[in-house]
Short mmCIF file of C-alpha atoms in Angstrom, two decimals:
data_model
loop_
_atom_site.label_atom_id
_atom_site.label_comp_id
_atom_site.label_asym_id
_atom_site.label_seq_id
_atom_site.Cartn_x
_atom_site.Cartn_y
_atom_site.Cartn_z
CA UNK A 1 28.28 -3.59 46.54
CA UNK A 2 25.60 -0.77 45.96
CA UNK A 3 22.55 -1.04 43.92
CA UNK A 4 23.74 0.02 41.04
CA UNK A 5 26.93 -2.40 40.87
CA UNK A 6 24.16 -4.61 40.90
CA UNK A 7 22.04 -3.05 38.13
CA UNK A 8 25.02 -3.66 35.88
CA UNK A 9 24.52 -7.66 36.10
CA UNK A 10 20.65 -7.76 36.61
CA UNK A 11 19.78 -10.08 33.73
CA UNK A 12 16.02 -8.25 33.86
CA UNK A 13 17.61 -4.70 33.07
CA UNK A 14 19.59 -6.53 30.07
CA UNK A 15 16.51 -8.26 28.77
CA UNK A 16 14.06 -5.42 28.52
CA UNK A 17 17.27 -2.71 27.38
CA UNK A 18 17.42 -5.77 24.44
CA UNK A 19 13.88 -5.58 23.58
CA UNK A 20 13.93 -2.12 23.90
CA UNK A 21 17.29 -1.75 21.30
CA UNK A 22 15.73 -4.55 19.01
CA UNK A 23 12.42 -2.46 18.67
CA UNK A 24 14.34 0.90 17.49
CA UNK A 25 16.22 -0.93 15.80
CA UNK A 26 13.80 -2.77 13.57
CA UNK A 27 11.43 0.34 13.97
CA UNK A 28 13.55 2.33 11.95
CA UNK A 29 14.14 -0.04 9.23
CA UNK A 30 10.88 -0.35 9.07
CA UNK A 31 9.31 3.31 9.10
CA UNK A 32 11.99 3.86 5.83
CA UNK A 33 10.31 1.56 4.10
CA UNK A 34 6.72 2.73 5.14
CA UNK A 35 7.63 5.92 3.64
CA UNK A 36 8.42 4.50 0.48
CA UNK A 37 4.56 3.81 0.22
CA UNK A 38 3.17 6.90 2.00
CA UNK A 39 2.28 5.38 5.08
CA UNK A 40 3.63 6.23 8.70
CA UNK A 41 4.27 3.40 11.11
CA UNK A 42 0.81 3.96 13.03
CA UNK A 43 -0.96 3.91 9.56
CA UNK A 44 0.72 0.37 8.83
CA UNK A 45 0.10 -1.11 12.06
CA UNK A 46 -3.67 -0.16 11.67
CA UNK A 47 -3.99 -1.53 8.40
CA UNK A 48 -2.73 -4.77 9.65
CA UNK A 49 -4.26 -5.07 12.04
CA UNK A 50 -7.80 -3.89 10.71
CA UNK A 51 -6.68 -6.69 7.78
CA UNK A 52 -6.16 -9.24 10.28
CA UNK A 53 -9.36 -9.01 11.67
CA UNK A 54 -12.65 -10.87 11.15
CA UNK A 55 -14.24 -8.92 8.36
CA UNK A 56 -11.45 -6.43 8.46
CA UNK A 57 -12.85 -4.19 10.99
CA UNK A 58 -12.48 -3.62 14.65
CA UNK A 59 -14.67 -1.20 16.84
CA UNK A 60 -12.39 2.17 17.42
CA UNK A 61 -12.03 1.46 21.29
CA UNK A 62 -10.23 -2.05 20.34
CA UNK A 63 -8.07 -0.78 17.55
CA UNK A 64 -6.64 1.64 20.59
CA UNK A 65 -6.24 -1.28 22.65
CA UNK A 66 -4.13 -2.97 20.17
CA UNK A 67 -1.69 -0.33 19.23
CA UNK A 68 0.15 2.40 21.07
CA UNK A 69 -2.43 4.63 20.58
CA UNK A 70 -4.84 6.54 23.11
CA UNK A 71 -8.34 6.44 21.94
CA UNK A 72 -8.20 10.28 20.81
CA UNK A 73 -5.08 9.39 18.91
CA UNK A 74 -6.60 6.49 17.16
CA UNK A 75 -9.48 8.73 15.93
CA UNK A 76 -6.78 11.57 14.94
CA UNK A 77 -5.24 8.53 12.48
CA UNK A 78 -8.62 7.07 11.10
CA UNK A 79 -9.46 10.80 10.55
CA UNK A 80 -6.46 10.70 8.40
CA UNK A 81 -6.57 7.79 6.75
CA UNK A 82 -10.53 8.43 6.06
CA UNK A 83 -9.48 11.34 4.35
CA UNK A 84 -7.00 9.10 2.47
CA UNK A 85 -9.42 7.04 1.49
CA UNK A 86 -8.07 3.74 3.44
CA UNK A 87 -10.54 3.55 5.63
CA UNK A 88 -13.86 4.39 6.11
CA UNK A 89 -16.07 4.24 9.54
CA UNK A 90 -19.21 2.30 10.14
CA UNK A 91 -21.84 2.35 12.93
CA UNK A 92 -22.21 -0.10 14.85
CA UNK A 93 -25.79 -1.69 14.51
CA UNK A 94 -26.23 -3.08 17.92
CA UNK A 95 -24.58 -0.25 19.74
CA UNK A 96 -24.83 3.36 18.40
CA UNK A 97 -21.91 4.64 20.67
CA UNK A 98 -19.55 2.46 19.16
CA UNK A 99 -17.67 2.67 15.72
CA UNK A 100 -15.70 0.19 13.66
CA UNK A 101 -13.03 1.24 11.29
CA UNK A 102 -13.33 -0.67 8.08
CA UNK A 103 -10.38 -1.11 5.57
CA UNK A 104 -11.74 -0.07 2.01
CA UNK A 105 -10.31 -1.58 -0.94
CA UNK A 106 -7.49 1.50 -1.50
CA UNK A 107 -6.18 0.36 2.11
CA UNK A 108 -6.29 -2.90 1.42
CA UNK A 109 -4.09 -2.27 -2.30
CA UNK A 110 -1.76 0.23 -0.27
CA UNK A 111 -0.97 -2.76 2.33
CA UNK A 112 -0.29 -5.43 -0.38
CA UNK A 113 1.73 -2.72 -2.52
CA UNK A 114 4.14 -2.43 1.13
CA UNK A 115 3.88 -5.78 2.39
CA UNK A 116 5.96 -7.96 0.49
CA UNK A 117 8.91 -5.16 1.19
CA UNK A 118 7.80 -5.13 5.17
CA UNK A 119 8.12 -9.23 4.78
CA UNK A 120 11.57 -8.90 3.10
CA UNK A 121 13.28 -6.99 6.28
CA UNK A 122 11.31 -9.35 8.62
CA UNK A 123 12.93 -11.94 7.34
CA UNK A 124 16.38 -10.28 6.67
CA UNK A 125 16.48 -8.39 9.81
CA UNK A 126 14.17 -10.55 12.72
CA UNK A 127 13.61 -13.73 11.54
CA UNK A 128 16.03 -15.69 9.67
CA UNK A 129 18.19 -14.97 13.08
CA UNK A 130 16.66 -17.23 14.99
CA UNK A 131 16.22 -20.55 14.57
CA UNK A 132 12.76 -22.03 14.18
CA UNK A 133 12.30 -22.94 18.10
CA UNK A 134 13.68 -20.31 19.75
CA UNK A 135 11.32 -17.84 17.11
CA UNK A 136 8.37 -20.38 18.55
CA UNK A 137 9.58 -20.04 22.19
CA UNK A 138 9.92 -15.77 21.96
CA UNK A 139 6.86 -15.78 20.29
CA UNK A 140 5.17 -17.70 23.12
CA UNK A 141 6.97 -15.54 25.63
CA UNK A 142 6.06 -12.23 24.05
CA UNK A 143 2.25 -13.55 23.93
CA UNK A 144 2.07 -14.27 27.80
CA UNK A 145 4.10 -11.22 28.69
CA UNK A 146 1.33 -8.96 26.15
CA UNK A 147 -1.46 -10.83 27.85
CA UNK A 148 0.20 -9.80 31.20
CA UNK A 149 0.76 -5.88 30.21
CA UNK A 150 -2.25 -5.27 27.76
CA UNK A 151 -5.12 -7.77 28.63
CA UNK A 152 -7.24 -6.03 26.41
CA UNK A 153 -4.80 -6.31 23.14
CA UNK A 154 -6.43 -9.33 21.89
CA UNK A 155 -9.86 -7.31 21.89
CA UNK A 156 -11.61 -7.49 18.85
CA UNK A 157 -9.89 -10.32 16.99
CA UNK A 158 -10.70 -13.56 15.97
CA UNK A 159 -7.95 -15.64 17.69
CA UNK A 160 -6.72 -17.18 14.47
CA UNK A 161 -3.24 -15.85 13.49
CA UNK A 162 -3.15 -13.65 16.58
CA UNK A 163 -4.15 -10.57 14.89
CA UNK A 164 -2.78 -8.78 17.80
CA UNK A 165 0.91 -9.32 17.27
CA UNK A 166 2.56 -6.29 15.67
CA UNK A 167 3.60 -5.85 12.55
#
């Protein structure tokens, strides 16, 4: 038996090729409706998670670590989204080299104008497929394997909902 007669079976290849066709699947469902409301998927997962955070700000170098996002690329999207008027940048006051982003109160109607729609696929799509324990136990999983890959995901937040789990 070669290596790759052994790939076919390897029960780690089928679990992360899962994740991997769950996530394009869902992420296309979702980007749809993010259109629908003038938002791209980057723009949505930085409102929520700038929402989800204590005073709805994080500093700029822990809104990269959160998302997919390089810390150039996270400044390209504020940049936008300033100019959008859904966010808005703040100094901060004990550090003059940082920034935060701040949702402003257009962001915050833009994300409750998309959100009951984004809730809607959750649940027809993600959710209501599993039943309540195993939804408990991948949620547990997917939080130690996050802490595992991306130690730094969690930066920023408060703890409480685990602001750092994607939209």
């Amino acid at each position: 038996m070669t290596a790759t007669d052994e790939l076919a079976d390897d029960p780690r290849i089928t679990a992360l090729g899962l994740l991997m066709e769950v996530h394009a699947g869902l992420s296309a469902r979702f980007a749809a409706q993010f259109d629908e409301h003038g938002l791209s998927t980057v723009e949505f997962e930085v409102l929520m998670r700038l929402t989800r955070s204590p005073e709805q700000r994080l500093r700029m170098s822990d809104l990269a670590a959160q998302t997919s996002l390089s810390t150039s690329g996270v400044t390209r999207v504020v940049d936008r989204m300033e100019r959008g008027g859904l966010l808005r940048r703040h100094s901060c006051p004990s550090d003059r080299r940082s920034l935060y982003a701040v949702v402003t109160e257009a962001g915050v109607t833009r994300l409750d104008e998309t959100l009951p729609g984004h809730l809607e696929l959750i649940e027809r799509w993600f959710t209501s497929r599993l039943e309540p324990e195993a939804l408990r136990i991948l949620l547990s999983s997917l939080r130690i394997v996050r802490d595992a890959v991306n130690p730094d995901a969690t930066a920023g937040g408060s703890g409480v909902g685990d602001a750092s789990v994607s939209p």
